[in-house]
Short mmCIF file of C-alpha atoms and ligand atoms in Angstrom, two decimals:
data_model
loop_
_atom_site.label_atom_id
_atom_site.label_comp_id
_atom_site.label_asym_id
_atom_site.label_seq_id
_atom_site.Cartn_x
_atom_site.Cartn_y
_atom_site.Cartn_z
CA UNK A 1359 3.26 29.89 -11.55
CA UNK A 1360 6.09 28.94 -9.03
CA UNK A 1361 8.99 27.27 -10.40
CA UNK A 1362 8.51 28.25 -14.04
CA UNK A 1363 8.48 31.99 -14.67
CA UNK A 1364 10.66 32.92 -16.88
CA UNK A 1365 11.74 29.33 -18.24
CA UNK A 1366 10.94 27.65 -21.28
CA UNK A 1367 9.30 23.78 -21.72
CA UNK A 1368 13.30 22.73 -22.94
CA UNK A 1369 14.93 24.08 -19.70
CA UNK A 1370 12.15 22.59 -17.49
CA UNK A 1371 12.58 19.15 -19.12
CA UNK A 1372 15.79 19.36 -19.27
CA UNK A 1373 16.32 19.93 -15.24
CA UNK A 1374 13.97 17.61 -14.49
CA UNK A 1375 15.58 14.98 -16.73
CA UNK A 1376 18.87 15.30 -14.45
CA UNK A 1377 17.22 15.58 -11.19
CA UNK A 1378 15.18 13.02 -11.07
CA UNK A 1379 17.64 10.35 -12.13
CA UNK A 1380 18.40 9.94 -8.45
CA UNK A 1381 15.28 8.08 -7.84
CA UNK A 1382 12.80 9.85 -6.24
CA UNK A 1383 12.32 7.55 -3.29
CA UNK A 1384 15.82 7.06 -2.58
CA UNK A 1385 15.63 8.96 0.79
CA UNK A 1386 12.91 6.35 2.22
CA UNK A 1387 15.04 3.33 0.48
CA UNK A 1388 17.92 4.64 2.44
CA UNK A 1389 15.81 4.84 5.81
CA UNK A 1390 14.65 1.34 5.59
CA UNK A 1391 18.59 0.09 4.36
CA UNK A 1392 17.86 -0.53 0.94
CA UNK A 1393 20.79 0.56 -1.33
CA UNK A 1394 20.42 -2.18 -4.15
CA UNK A 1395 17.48 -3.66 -6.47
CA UNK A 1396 17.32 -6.65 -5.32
CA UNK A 1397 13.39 -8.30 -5.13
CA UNK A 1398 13.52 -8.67 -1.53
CA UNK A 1399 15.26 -5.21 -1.09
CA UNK A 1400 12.52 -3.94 -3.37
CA UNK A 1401 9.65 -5.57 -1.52
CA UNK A 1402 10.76 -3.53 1.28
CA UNK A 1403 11.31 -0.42 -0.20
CA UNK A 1404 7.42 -0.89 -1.06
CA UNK A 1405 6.24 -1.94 2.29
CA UNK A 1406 8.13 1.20 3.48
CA UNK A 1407 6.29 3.29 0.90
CA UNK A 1408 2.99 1.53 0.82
CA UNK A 1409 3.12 1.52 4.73
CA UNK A 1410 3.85 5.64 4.03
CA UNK A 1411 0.75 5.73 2.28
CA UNK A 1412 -1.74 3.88 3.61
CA UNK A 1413 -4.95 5.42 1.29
CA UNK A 1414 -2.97 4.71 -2.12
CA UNK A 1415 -4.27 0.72 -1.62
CA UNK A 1416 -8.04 2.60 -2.25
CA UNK A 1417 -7.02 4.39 -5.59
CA UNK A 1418 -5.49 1.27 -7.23
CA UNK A 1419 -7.51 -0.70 -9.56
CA UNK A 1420 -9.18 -4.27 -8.18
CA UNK A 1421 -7.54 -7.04 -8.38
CA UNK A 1422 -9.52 -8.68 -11.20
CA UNK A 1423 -8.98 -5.32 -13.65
CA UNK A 1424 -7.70 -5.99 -17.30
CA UNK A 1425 -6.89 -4.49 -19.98
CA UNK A 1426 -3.95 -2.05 -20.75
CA UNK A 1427 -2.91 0.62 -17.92
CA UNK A 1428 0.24 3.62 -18.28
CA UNK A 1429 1.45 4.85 -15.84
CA UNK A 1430 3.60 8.56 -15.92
CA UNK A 1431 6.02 9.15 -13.41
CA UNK A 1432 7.74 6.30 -11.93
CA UNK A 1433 9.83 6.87 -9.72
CA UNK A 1434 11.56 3.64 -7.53
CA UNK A 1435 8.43 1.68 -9.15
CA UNK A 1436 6.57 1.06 -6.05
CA UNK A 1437 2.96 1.93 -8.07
CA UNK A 1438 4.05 0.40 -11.21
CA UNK A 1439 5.09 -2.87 -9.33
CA UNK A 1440 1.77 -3.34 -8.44
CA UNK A 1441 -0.34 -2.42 -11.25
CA UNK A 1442 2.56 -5.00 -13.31
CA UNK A 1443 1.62 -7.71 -10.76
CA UNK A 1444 -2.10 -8.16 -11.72
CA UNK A 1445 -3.85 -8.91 -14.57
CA UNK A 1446 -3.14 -5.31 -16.51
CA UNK A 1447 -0.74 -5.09 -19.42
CA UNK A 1448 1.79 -2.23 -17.99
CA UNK A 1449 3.51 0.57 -19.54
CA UNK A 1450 5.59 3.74 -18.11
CA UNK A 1451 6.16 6.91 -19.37
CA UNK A 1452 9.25 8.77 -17.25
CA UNK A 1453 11.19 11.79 -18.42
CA UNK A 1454 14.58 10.84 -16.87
CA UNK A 1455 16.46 7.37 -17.31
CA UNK A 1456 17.03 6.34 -13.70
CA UNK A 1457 13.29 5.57 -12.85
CA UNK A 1458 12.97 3.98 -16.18
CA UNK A 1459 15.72 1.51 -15.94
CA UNK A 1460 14.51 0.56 -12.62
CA UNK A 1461 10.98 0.03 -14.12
CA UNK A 1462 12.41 -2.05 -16.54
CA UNK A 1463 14.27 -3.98 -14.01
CA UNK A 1464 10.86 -4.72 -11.97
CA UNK A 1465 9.23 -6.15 -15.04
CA UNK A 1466 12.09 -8.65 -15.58
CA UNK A 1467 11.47 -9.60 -12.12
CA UNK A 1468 7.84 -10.55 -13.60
CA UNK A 1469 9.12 -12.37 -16.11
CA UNK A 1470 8.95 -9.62 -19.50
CA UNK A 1471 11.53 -10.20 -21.39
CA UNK A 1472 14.14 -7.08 -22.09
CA UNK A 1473 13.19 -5.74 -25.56
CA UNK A 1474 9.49 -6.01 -24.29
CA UNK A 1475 10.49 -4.36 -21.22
CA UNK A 1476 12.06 -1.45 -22.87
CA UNK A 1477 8.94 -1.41 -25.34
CA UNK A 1478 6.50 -1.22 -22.37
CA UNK A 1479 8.71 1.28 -20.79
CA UNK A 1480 10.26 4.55 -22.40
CA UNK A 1481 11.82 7.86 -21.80
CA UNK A 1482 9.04 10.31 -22.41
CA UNK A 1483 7.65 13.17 -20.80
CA UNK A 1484 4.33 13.69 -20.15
CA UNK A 1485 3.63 16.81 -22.34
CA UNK A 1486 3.79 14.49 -25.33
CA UNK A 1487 3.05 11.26 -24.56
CA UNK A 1488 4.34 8.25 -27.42
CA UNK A 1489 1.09 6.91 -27.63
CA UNK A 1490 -1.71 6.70 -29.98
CA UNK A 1491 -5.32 8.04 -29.34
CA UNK A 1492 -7.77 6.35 -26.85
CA UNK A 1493 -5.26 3.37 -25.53
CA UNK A 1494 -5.63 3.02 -22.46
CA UNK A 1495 -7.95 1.62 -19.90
CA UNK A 1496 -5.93 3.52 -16.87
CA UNK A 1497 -3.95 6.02 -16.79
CA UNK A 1498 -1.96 6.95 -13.20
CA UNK A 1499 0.48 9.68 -12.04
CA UNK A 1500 1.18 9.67 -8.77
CA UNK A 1501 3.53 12.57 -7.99
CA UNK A 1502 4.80 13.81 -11.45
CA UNK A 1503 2.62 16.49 -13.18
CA UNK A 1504 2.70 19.43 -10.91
CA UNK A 1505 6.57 19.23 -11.77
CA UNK A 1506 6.42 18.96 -16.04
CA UNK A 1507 5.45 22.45 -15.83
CA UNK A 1508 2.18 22.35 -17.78
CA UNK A 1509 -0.31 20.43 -15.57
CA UNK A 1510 -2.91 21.19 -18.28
CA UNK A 1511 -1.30 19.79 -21.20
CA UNK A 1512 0.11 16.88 -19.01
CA UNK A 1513 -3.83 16.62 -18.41
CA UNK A 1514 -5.44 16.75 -22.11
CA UNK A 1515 -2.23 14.48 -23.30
CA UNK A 1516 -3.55 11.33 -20.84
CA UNK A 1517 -7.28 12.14 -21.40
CA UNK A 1518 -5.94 11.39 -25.10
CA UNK A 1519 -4.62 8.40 -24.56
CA UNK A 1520 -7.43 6.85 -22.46
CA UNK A 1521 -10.43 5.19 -24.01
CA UNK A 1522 -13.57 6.47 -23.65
CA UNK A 1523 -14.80 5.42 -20.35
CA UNK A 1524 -10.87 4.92 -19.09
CA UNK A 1525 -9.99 5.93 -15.73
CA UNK A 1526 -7.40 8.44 -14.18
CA UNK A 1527 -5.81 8.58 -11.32
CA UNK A 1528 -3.52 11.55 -10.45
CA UNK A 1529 -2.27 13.01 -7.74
CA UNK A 1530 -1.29 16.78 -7.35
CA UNK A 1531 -0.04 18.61 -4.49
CA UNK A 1532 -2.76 21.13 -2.76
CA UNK A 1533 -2.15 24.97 -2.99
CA UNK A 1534 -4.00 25.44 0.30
CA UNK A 1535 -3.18 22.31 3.10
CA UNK A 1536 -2.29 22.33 6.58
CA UNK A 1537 1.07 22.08 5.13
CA UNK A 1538 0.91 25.35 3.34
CA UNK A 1539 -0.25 27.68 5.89
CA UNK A 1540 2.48 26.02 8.45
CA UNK A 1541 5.18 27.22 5.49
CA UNK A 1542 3.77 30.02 4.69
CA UNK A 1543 3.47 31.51 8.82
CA UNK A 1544 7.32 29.57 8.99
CA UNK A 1545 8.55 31.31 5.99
CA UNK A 1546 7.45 34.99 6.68
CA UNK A 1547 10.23 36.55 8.51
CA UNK A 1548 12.78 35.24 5.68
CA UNK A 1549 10.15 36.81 3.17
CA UNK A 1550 9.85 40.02 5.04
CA UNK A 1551 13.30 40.69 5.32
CA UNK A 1552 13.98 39.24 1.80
CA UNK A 1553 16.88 36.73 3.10
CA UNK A 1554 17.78 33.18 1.75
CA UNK A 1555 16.52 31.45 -0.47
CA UNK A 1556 12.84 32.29 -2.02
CA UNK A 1557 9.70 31.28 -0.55
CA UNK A 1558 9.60 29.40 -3.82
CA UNK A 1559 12.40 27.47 -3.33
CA UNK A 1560 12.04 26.61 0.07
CA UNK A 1561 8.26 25.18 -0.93
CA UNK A 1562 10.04 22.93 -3.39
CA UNK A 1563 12.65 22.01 -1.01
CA UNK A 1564 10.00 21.14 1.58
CA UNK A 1565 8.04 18.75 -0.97
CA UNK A 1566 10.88 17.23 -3.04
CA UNK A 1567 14.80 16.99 -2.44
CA UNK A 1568 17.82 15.22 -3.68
CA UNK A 1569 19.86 13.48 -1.05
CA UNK A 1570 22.21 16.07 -1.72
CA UNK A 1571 19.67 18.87 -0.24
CA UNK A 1572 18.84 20.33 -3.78
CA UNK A 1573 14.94 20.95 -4.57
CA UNK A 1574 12.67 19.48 -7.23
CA UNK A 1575 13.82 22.23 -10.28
CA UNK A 1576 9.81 22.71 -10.57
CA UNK A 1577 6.99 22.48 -8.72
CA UNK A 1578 3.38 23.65 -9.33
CA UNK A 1579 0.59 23.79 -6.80
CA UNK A 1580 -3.04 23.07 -7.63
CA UNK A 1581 -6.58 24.51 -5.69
CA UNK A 1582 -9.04 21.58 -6.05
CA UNK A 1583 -11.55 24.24 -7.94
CA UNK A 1584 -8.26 24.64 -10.20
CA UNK A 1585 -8.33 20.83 -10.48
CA UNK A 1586 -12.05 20.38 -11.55
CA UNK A 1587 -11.20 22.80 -14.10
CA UNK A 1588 -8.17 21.22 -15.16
CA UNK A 1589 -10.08 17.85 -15.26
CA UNK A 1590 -13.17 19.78 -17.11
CA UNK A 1591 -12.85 18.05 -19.96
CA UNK A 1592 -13.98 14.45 -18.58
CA UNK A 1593 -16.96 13.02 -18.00
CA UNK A 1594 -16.94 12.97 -14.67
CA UNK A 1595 -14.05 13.99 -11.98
CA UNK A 1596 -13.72 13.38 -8.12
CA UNK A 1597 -11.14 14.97 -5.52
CA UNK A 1598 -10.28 14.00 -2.50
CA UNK A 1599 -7.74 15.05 -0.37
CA UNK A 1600 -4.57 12.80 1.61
CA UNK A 1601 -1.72 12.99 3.21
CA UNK A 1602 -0.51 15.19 6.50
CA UNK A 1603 2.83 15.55 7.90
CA UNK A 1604 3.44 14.16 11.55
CA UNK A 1605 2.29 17.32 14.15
CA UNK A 1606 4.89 17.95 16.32
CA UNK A 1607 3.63 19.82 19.56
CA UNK A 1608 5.82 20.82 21.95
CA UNK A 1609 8.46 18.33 20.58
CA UNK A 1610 5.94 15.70 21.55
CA UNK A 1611 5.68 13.66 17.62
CA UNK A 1612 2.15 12.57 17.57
CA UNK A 1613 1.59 9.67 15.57
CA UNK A 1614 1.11 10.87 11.61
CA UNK A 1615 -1.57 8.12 11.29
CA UNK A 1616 -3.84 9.62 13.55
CA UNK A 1617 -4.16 12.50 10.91
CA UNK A 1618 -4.75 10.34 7.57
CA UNK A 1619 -8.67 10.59 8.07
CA UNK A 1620 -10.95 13.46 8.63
CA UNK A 1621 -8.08 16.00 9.33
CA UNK A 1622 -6.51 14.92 6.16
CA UNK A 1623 -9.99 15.01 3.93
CA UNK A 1624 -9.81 19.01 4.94
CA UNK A 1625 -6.79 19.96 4.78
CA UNK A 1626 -4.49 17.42 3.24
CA UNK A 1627 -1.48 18.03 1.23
CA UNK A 1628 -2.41 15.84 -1.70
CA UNK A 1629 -5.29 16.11 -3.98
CA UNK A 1630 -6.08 12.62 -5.42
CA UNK A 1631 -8.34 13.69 -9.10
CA UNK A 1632 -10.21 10.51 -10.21
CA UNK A 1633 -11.66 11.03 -13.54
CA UNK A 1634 -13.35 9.03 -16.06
CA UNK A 1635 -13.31 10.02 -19.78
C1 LIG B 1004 7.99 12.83 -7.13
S1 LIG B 1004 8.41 11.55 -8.28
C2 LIG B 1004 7.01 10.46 -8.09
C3 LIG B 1004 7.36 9.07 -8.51
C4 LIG B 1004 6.35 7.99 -8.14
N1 LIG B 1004 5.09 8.17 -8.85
C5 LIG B 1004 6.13 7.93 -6.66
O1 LIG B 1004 5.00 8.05 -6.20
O2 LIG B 1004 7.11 7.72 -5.91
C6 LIG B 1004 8.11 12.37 -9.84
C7 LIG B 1004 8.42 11.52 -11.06
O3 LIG B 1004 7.93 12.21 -12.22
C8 LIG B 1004 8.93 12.17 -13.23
N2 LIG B 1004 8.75 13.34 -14.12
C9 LIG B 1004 9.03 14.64 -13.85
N3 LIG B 1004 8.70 15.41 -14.92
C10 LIG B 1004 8.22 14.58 -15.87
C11 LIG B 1004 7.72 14.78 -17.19
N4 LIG B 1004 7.65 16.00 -17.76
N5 LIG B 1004 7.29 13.70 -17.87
C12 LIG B 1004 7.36 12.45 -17.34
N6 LIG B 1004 7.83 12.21 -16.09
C13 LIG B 1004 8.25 13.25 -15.36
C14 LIG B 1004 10.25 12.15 -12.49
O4 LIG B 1004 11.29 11.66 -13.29
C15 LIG B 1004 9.92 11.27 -11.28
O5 LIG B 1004 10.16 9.92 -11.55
#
C-alpha cells in the first residue's frame, strides 16, 4: 500500500491535516493570478479548474436535484461551489482547516449565515464521518480518499451516510494509466540504482505537491476491478475513466484536450466510481 506502510491512521491524519491546509488548488489559483477570496477572484479560480476538467460538468447532479448532498474533500471549493449554488442543501466534510474555512467563506457568499455555515461545514475526516445513518441524497469526493489511507472504510463510512437509493460520486486515481507506465519507464534507472527519492515518493510528488515542492504525505492507487470491489457493497456501481496529461513529443505540446475522449476512457489517470446504494 504506497504511502502507508508502516504508519498508523493518527500519523496519516495527522500529516494530512498540515499539508493540506495550503489549499490544494493553490498552484492553478496562482497560474490564473488569484491570491485572494474574493467572488470574482473565485469565479476564476473555477473557470480555471472547471475549464481543467472539462468531464466533471457530466458527474454533477442536474440542475433541478434536491434534497441534502456532502461532499468530502474540499479543497479551494470549486465542486462544493456548485453543488451550494443549486437547489441542494450542502455540507463538507474536510480533515484540515484551510479548505474548510474557505468552504465556509463560499457559503457566505450564498447568503448562509456563519453559525450555519460552520454547522454545514466541519473538520472531519472521512474515516468517521459526523453524520447519522442514511442522510444523504449525494455524496461526492473528488480527489480525497486515495489519500485518508483507508479507501475502504472512507467507502463503507459514505455508503452509511447515503439513503437508500443515494448517489456517489468519487474519484480515485488509476493504478494502471498512461500516466503510470510513463513514471514507471521514467523512474527505472533511479529505482535500479536505488538513488533519490523512492519511486513512492516521486508518484506522490507527480500527483499532488505543495507550492513548496513537498508531496501529498499519502497516496493510494486503485485498479478499477479493485474499485468494483471496493464499491461491492452498492447496488449498483459504474467506472469510467478521465483525465490525461498534455503529450509532449519531441517538445512539440499537443493540445491536452485532444486526449480527454477515447484515449482517456482507456487509459486515463482518474477513475470516476458512480454508485447508487
Ligand atoms: C487533492 S485535494 C482535492 C480537493 C477537491 N475535491 C478538488 O477537486 O480540488 C484532497 C482534499 O482531501 C482532503 N482530505 C485528505 N484526507 C482527508 C481525510 N482523511 N478526510 C477528509 N478529507 C481529507 C484534503 O484536506 C484536501 O482538501
Amino acid at each position: 500500500m504506497p504511502g502507508t506502510v508502516g504508519r498508523d491512521q493518527a500519523a496519516i491524519d495527522a500529516g494530512n491535516a498540515a499539508f493540506w491546509n495550503e489549499l490544494c488548488g493553490t498552484r492553478l489559483a496562482r497560474a490564473v493570478g488569484v491570491t485572494d477570496a474574493s467572488p470574482e477572484s473565485l469565479a476564476r479560480y473555477d473557470a480555471a479548474y472547471m475549464g481543467f476538467y472539462p468531464y466533471l460538468d457530466r458527474y454533477l447532479p442536474d440542475a433541478g436535484a434536491s434534497g441534502e448532498v456532502l461532499e468530502i474533500g474540499l479543497g479551494y471549493g470549486t465542486v462544493g461551489q456548485i453543488l451550494a449554488s443549486g437547489g441542494l442543501t450542502y455540507h463538507g466534510a474536510d480533515i484540515a482547516e484551510g479548505p474548510v474555512g474557505m468552504m465556509r467563506h463560499r457559503l457566505g457568499h450564498l447568503g448562509v449565515g456563519p453559525e450555519q455555515a460552520e454547522d454545514r461545514v466541519r473538520v472531519a475526516s472521512a474515516l468517521e464521518l459526523p453524520y447519522e445513518d442514511e442522510r444523504f441524497d449525494y455524496a461526492y469526493s473528488i480527489g480525497c480518499l486515495h489519500h485518508t489511507g483507508d479507501i475502504p472504510r472512507a467507502v463503507a463510512e459514505i455508503r452509511r451516510v447515503l439513503k437508500p437509493g443515494g448517489t456517489a460520486v468519487v474519484m480515485l486515481y488509476a493504478k494502471h494509466s498512461a500516466r503510470q507506465a510513463w513514471l514507471a519507464a521514467w523512474n527505472l534507472p533511479s529505482r535500479l540504482l536505488r538513488r533519490g527519492p523512492s519511486h513512492d515518493e516521486r508518484l506522490r510528488w507527480r500527483y499532488d505537491r505543495s507550492l513548496g515542492g513537498e508531496a501529498a504525505p499519502t497516496t493510494e492507487f486503485t485498479s478499477v476491478a479493485e474499485a468494483k470491489r471496493i464499491f461491492g457493497g452498492f447496488a449498483t456501481v459504474q467506472v469510467r475513466r478521465e483525465n490525461m496529461d498534455e503529450p509532449v513529443i519531441w517538445r512539440l505540446h499537443v493540445p491536452r484536450t485532444w486526449f480527454l475522449g477515447w484515449p482517456a476512457r482507456l487509459a486515463g489517470r482518474d477513475l470516476y466510481v458512480t454508485a447508487v446504494r
